[in-house]
Coordinates of C-alpha atoms in Angstrom, one line a residue:
Chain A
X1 CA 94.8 81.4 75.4
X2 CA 94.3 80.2 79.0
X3 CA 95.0 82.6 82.3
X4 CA 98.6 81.5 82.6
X5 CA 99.2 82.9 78.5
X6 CA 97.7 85.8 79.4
X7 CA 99.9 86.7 82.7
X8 CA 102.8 85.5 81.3
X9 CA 102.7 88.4 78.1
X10 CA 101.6 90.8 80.5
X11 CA 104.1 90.0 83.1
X12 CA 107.0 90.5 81.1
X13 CA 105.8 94.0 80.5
X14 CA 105.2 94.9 83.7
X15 CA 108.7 93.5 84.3
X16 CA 110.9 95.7 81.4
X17 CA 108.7 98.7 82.1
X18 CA 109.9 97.7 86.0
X19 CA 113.3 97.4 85.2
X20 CA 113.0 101.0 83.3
X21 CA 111.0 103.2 85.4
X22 CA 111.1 101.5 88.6
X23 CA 115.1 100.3 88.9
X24 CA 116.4 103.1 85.2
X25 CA 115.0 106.3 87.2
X26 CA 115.8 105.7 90.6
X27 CA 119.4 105.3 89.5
X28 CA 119.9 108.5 87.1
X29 CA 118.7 110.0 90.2
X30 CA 121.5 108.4 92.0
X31 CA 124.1 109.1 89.4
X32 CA 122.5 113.2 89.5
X33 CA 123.5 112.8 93.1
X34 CA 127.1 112.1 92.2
X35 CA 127.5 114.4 90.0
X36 CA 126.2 117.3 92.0
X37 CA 128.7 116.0 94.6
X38 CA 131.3 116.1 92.0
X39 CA 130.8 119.9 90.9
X40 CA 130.7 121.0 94.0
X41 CA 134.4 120.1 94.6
X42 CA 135.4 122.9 97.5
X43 CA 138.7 123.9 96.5
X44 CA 138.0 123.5 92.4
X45 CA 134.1 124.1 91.7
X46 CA 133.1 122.0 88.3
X47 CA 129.8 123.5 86.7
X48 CA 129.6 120.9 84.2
X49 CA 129.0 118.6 87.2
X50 CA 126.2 120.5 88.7
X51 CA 124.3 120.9 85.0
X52 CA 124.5 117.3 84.5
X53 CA 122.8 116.6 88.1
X54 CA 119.9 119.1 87.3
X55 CA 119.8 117.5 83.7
X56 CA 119.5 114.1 85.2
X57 CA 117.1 115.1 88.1
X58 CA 114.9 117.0 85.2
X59 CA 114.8 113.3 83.4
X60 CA 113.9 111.6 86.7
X61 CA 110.8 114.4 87.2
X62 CA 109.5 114.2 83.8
X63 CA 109.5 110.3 84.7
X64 CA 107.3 111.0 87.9
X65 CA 105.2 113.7 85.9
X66 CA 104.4 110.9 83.4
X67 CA 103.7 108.7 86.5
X68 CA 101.6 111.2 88.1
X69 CA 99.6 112.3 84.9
X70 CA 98.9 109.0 84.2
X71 CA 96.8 108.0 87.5
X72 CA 95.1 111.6 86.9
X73 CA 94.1 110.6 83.4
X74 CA 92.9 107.2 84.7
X75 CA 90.8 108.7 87.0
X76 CA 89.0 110.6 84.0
X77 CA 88.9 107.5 82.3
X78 CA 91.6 108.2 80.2
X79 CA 94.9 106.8 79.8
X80 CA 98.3 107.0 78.1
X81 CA 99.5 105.7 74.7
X82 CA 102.2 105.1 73.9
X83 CA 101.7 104.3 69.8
X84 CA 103.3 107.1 68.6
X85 CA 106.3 107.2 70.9
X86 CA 105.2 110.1 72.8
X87 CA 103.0 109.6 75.3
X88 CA 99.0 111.0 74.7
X89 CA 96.0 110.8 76.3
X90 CA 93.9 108.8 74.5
X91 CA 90.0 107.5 76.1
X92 CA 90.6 104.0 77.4
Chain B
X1 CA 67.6 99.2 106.2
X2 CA 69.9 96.5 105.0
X3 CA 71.4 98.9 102.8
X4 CA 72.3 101.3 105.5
X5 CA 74.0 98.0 107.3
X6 CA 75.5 97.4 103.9
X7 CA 76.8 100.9 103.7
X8 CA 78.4 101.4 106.8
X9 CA 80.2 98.0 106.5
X10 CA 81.4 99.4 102.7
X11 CA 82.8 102.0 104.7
X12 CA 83.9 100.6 107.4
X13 CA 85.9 98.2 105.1
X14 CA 87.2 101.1 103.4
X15 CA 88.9 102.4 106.9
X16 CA 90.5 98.8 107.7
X17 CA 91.6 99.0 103.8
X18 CA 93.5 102.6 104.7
X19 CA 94.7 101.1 107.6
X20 CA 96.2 98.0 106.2
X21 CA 98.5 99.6 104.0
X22 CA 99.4 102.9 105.2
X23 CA 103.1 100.6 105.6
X24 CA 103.0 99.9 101.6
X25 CA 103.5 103.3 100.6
X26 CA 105.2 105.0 104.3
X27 CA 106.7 102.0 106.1
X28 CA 110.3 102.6 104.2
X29 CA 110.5 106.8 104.9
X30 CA 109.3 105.8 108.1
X31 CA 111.9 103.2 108.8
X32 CA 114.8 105.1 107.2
X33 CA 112.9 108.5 109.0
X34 CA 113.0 110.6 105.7
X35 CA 109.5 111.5 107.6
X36 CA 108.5 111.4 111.3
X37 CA 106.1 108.8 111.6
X38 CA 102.8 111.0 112.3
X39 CA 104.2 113.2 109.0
X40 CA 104.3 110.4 107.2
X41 CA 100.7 109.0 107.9
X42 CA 99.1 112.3 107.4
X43 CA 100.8 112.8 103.8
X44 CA 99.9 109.6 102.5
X45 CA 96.2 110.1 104.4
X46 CA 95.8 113.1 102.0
X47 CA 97.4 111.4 99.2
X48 CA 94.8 108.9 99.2
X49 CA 92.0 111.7 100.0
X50 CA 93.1 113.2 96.5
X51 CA 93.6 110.4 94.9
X52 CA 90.0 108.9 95.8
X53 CA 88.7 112.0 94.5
X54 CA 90.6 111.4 91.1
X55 CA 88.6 108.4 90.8
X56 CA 86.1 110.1 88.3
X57 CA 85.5 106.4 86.0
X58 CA 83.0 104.1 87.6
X59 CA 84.5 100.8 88.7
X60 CA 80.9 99.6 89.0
X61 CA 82.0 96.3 87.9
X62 CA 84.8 95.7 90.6
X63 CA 82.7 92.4 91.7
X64 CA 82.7 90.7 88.0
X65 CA 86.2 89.8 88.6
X66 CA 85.2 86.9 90.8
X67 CA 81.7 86.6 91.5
X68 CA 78.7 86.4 89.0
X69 CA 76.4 88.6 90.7
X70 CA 76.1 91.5 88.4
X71 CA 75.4 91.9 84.7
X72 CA 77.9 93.0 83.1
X73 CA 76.8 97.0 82.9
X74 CA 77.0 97.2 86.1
X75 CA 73.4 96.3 86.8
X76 CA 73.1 93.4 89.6
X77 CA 71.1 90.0 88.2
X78 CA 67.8 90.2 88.1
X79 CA 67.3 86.8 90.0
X80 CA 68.7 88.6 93.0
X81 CA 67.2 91.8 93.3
X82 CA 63.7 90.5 93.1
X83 CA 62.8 91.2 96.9
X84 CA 64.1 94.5 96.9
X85 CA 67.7 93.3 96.7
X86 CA 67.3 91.7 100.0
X87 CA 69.1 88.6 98.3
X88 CA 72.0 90.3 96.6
X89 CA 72.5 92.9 99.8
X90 CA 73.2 89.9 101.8
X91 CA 75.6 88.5 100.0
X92 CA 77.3 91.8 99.6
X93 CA 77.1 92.2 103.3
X94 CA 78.4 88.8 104.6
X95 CA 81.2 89.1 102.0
X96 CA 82.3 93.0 103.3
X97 CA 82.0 90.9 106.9
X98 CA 84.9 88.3 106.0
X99 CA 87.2 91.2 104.6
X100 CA 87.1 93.3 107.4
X101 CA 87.7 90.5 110.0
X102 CA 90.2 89.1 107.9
X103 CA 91.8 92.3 107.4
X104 CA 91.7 93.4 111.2
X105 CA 93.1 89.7 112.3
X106 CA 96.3 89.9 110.0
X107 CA 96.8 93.6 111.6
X108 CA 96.5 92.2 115.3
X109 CA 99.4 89.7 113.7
X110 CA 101.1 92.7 112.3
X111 CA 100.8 91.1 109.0
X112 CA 100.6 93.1 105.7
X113 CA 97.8 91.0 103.7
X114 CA 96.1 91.9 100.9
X115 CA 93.0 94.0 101.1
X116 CA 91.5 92.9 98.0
X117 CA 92.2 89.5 98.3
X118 CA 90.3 90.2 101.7
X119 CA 87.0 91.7 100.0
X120 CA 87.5 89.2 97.0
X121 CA 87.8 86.0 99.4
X122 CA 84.7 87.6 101.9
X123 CA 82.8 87.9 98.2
X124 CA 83.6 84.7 97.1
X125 CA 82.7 82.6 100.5
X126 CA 79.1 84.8 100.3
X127 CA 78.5 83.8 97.2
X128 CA 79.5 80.4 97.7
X129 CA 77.2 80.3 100.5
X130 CA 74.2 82.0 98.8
X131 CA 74.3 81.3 95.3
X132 CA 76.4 77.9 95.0
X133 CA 80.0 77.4 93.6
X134 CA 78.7 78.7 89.8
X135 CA 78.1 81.9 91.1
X136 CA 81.7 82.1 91.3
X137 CA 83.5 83.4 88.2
X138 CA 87.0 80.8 88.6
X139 CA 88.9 81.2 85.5
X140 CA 86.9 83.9 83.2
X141 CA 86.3 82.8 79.9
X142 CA 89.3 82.6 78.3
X143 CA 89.2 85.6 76.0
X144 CA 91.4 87.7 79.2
X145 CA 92.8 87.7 81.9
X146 CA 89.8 87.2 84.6
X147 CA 88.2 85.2 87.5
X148 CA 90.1 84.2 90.7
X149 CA 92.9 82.2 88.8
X150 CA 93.1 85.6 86.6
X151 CA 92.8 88.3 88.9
X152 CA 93.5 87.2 92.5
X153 CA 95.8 84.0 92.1
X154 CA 98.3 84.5 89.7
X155 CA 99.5 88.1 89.7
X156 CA 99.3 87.3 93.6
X157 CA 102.3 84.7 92.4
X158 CA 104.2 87.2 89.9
X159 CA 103.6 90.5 91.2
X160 CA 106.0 90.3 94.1
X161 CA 108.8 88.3 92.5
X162 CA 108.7 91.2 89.9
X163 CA 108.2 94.0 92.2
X164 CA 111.3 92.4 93.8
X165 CA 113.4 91.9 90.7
X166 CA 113.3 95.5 89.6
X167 CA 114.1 96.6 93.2
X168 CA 116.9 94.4 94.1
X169 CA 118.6 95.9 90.2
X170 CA 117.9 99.3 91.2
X171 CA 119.3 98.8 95.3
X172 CA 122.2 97.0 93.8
X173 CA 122.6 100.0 91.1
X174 CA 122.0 102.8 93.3
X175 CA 125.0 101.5 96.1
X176 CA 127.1 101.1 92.8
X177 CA 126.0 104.8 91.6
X178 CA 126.8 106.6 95.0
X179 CA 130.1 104.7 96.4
X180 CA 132.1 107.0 97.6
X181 CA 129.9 110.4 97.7
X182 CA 129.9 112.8 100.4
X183 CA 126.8 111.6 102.9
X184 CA 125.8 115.0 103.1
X185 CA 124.7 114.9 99.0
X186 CA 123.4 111.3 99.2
X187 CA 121.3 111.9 102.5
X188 CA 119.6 114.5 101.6
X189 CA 118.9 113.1 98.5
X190 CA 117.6 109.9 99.2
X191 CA 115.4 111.5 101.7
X192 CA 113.9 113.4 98.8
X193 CA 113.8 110.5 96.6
X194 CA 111.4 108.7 98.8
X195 CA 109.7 110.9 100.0
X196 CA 108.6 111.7 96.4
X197 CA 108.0 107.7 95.7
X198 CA 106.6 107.0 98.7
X199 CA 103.9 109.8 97.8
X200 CA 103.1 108.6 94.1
X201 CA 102.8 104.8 95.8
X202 CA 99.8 106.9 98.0
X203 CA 98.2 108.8 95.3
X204 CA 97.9 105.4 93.0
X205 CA 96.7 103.6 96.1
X206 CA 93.8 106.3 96.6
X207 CA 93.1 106.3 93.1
X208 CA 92.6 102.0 92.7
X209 CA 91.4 101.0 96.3
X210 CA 88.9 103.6 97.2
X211 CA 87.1 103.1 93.9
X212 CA 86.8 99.5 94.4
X213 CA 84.5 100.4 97.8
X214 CA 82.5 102.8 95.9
X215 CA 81.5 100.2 93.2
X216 CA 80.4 98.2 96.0
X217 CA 78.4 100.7 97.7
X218 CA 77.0 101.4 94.2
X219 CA 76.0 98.1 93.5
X220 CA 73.7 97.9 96.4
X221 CA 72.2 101.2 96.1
X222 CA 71.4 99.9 92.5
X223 CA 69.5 96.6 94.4
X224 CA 67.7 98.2 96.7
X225 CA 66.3 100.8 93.8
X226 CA 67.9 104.0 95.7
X227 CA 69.9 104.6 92.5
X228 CA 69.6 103.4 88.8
X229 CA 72.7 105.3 86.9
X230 CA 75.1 102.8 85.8
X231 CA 77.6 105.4 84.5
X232 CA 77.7 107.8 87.3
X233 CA 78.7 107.3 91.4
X234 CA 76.2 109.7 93.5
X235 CA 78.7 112.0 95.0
X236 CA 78.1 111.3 98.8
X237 CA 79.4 107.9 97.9
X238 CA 82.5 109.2 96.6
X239 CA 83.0 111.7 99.2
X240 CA 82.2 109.3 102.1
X241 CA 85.1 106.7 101.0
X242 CA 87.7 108.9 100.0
X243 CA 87.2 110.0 103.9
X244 CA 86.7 107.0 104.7
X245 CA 90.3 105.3 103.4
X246 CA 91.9 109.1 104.1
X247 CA 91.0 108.5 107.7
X248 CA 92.2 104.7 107.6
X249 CA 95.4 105.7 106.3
X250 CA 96.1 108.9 108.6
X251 CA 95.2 106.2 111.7
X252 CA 97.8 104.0 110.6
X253 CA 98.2 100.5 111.0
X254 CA 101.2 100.7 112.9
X255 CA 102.0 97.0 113.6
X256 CA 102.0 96.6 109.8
X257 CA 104.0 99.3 109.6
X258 CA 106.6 97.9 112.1
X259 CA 106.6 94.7 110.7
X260 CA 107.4 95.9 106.6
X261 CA 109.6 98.8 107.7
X262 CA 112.2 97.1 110.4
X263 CA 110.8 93.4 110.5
X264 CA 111.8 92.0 106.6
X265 CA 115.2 94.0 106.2
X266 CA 116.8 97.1 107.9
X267 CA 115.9 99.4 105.0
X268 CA 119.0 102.3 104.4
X269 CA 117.5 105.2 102.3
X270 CA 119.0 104.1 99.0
X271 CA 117.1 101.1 99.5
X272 CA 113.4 103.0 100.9
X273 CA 114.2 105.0 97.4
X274 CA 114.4 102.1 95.3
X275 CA 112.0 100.0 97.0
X276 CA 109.4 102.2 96.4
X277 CA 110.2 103.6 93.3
X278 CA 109.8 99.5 92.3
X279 CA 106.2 99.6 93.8
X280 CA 105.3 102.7 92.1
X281 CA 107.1 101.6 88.9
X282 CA 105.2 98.5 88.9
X283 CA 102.0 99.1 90.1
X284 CA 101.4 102.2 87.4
X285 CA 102.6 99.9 84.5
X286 CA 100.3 96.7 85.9
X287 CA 97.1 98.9 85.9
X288 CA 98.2 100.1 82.6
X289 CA 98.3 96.6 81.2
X290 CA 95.1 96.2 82.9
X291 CA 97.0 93.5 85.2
X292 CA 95.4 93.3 88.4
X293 CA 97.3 93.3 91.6
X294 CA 97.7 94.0 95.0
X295 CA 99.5 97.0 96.2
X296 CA 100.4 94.8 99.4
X297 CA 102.2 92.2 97.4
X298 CA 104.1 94.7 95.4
X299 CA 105.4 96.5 98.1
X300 CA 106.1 93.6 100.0
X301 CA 108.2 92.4 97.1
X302 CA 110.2 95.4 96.6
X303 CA 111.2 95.8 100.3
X304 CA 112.8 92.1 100.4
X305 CA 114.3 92.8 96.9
X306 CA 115.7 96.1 98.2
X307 CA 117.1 93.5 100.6
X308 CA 118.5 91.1 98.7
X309 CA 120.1 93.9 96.1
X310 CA 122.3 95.3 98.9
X311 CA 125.5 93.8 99.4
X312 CA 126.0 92.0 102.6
X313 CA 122.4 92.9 103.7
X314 CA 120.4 90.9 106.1
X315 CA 116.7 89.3 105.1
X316 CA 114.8 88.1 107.6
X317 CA 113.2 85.0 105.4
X318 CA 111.1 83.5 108.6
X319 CA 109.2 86.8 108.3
X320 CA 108.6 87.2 104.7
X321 CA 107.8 83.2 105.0
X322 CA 105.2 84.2 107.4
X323 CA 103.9 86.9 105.1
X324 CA 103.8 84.5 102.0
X325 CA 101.6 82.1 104.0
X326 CA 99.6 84.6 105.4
X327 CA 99.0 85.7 101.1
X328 CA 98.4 82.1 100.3
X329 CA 95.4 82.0 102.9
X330 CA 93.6 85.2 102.7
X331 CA 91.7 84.3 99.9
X332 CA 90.2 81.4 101.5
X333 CA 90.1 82.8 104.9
X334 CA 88.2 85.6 104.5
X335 CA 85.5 83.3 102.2
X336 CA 84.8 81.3 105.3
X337 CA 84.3 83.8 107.4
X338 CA 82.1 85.5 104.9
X339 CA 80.5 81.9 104.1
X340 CA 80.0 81.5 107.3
X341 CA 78.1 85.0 107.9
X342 CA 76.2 84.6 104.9
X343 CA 74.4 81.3 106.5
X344 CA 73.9 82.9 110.1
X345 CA 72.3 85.9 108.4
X346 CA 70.4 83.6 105.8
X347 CA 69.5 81.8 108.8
X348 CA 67.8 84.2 110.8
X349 CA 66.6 85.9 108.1
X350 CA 65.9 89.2 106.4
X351 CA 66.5 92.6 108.1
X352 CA 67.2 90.4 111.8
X353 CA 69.5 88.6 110.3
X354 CA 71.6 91.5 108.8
X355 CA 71.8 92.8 112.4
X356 CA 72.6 89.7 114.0
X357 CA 75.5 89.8 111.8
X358 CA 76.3 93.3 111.9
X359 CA 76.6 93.3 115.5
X360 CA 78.8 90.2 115.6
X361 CA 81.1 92.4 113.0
X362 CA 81.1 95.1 115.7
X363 CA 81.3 92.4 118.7
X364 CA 84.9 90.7 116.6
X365 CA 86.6 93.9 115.8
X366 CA 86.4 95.4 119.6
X367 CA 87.5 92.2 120.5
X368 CA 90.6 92.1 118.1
X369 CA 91.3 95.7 118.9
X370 CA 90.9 95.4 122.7
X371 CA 93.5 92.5 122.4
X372 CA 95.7 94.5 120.2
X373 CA 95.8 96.8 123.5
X374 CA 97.8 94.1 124.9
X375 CA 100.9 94.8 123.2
X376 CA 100.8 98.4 121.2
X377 CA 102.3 99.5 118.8
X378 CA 102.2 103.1 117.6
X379 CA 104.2 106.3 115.8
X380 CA 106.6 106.4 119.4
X381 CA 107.5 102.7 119.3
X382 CA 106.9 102.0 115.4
X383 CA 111.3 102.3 114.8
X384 CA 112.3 99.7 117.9
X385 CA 114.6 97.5 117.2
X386 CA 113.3 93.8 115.7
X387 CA 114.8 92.0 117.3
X388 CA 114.9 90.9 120.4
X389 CA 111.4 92.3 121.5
X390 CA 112.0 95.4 123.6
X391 CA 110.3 94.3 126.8
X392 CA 111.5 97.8 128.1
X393 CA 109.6 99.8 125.7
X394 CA 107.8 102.9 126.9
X395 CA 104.1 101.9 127.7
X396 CA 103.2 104.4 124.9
X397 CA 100.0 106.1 125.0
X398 CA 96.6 105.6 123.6
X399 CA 96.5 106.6 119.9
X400 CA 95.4 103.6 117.6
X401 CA 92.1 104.0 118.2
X402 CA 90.3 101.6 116.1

């Protein structure tokens, strides 16, 4: 396969993993925004709405933890797999 | 006393590298001021210390991408290292030369280029010069993605438009997400959100770029017989470039800054949040894939997309024009200038001419930075207005010393 093959198939991965982590997180973040704003109704407090933000913000930080252990591991010469769904650290 | 030359310029590349793209990580929390702009240096200058320090693997190898000057352990070709490396350091040195001239000339323009096109394009012209075009590894040899087509041309072509696809879906999602919330939950927020983005764009920076000096530095230790491990960095190496790019990045390149933060779009915090949460995004999953690219691009991408996702947002497409061209020549800018070192110092010869064109290094970069002195730019003036050019702005003081 010539250069071109080669970026093309990775470039559509870097693209959906993008659109996921890059465009997906951001955005849950913004809806965890709204929500808090929507529990904390002054005159009729909604709980629901603030356990929803902190559940949504607590997606978006495992996100960044994944983010962050994955430059650690690379350092080490490691990195992440993803075969079995779960990410591991697996030697490169 | 070559290698010393040689070292120095490693370094010394490593600084402008800093320098150069303090604005991909910090130009949006400095534009939307999430962070005041010194704050903002000096978190993503320790960002990149750590993250230089993370760099445990050896990226020995960093040259085999486009040049065919090492074997591929690591160890340089024998052909070259015969008088002491004298032949290979040159090379080396003349091809650091191009990337830190190219690299300070795109900051006098305020231009955010690529500083590993700039080391790759200095490499290339040196080799060019010293060993003939087959010393230059073009298009790999099919079995991956390699050589200058592989690594330098074509994810300099897709990385941006990606990086600006998946922030122009997540600006345009975010301003869907929010309408209508209080600004008190949203700014807060946002600030938050990039603030934490903007730091993991840092850390991966430190982590890729500083490596890429110490493999260098490596290299010609290994020439000139100083060191012989293949698998192993001696630690002043990697101590002296993470300082090296910590102290680029704290400095700041504030022109570059300026220009990515207020010149391509006027960034709002839901945008700085999804622009570089794009760049971060896109950059971990590229080295993942083991698909080469340059943070600058990347970041440049995802500001303009952050543009374009915003409704009834304004792009200033002359200046991202400007910045495309400026990508488009890098590579072969910075291989003249490195060509062109590598015959003045082949010329003279031996340890003169390594001085000779050492000193002319030293002779181009205070003359680019006395002329930057012309028109400053720093942390007070860094958030003026683009447009038009505040001829009243506040003679601000010396700080971007060079």
């Amino acid at each position: 396969m010539s250069n071109f093959g080669f970026a093309l198939e990775g470039a559509w991965k870097v693209l959906a993993a993008g659109l996921v982590l890059g465009a997906g997180l951001p955005v849950l973040f913004a809806l965890g925004i709204r929500s808090l704003a929507w529990g904390a109704d002054a005159a009729a407090p909604r709980p629901a709405g603030k356990a929803l933000a902190y559940g949504l913000f607590a997606v978006v930080i495992l996100g960044v933890l994944l983010g962050l252990t994955y430059i650690v591991a690379s350092g080490f010469g490691k990195t992440i797999s993803f075969d079995h769904f779960w990410p591991a650290i697996v030697d490169k | 006393m070559i290698l010393a030359l040689v070292v120095v310029t490693a370094l010394g590349f490593d600084f402008t590298n800093g320098f150069h793209d303090t604005a991909n990580a910090m130009a949006t929390s400095i534009a939307t001021r999430a962070l005041r702009p010194k704050t903002a240096v000096a978190l993503s200058g320790i960002l990149n210390l750590i993250g230089a320090f993370l760099s445990v693997e050896v990226a020995l190898t960093v040259s085999n991408a486009v040049v065919r000057i090492q074997n591929a352990d690591g160890t340089p070709k024998e052909s070259l290292t015969t008088d002491g490396g004298t032949a290979l350091l040159l090379i080396v040195l003349a091809g650091l030369i191009g990337g830190i001239v190219w690299n300070l000339f795109t900051w006098l323009l305020g231009l955010p280029s690529s500083s590993s096109h700039a080391l790759f394009g200095g490499l290339v012209g040196a080799t060019i010069a010293g060993l003939g075009w087959a010393g230059v590894n073009w298009n790999g040899n099919g079995t991956k993605l390699d050589g200058v087509v592989g690594k330098v041309i074509l994810p300099a072509l897709i990385s941006p438009v990606i990086a600006g696809v998946v922030a122009a879906v997540g600006t345009w999602l975010i301003y869907k997400a929010t309408v209508g919330v209080a600004a008190r939950f949203t700014e807060n927020g946002f600030r938050w959100g990039q603030i934490g983005s903007a730091s993991l764009v840092s850390l991966a920076h430190g982590t890729n770029d500083a490596q890429k000096t110490m493999g260098v530095i490596t290299l010609a230790l290994i020439a000139a017989g100083d060191w012989t491990d293949t698998k192993n960095i001696p630690f002043w190496v990697k101590a002296a470039c993470a300082v090296a790019i910590a102290l680029g990045t704290y400095l700041g390149g504030w022109r570059i800054i300026r220009t990515l933060g207020k010149g391509l779009v006027e960034i709002a915090p839901p945008q700085g949040m999804a622009a570089e949460s794009s760049s971060a995004a896109v950059i971990l999953a590229s080295s993942h894939l083991g698909f080469a690219l340059s943070t600058t691009h990347v970041a440049t991408g995802s500001i303009l997309g952050s543009g374009v996702g915003k409704p009834g947002a304004q792009v200033r497409w002359r200046v991202a024009g400007r910045m495309v061209a400026t990508w488009l020549i890098t590579l072969p800018a910075a291989a003249v200038v490195g060509a062109l070192t590598w015959y003045l110092g082949n010329f003279v010869g031996g340890v003169a001419g390594a001085i000779v064109i050492f000193v002319l290094l030293l002779a181009a970069a205070t003359g680019m930075w006395l002329r930057s002195r012309h028109a400053p730019v720093d942390h007070n003036n860094v958030n003026d207005e683009w447009e038009p050019v505040p001829a009243s702005a506040p003679a601000p003081s010396e700080k971007v010393a060079l």
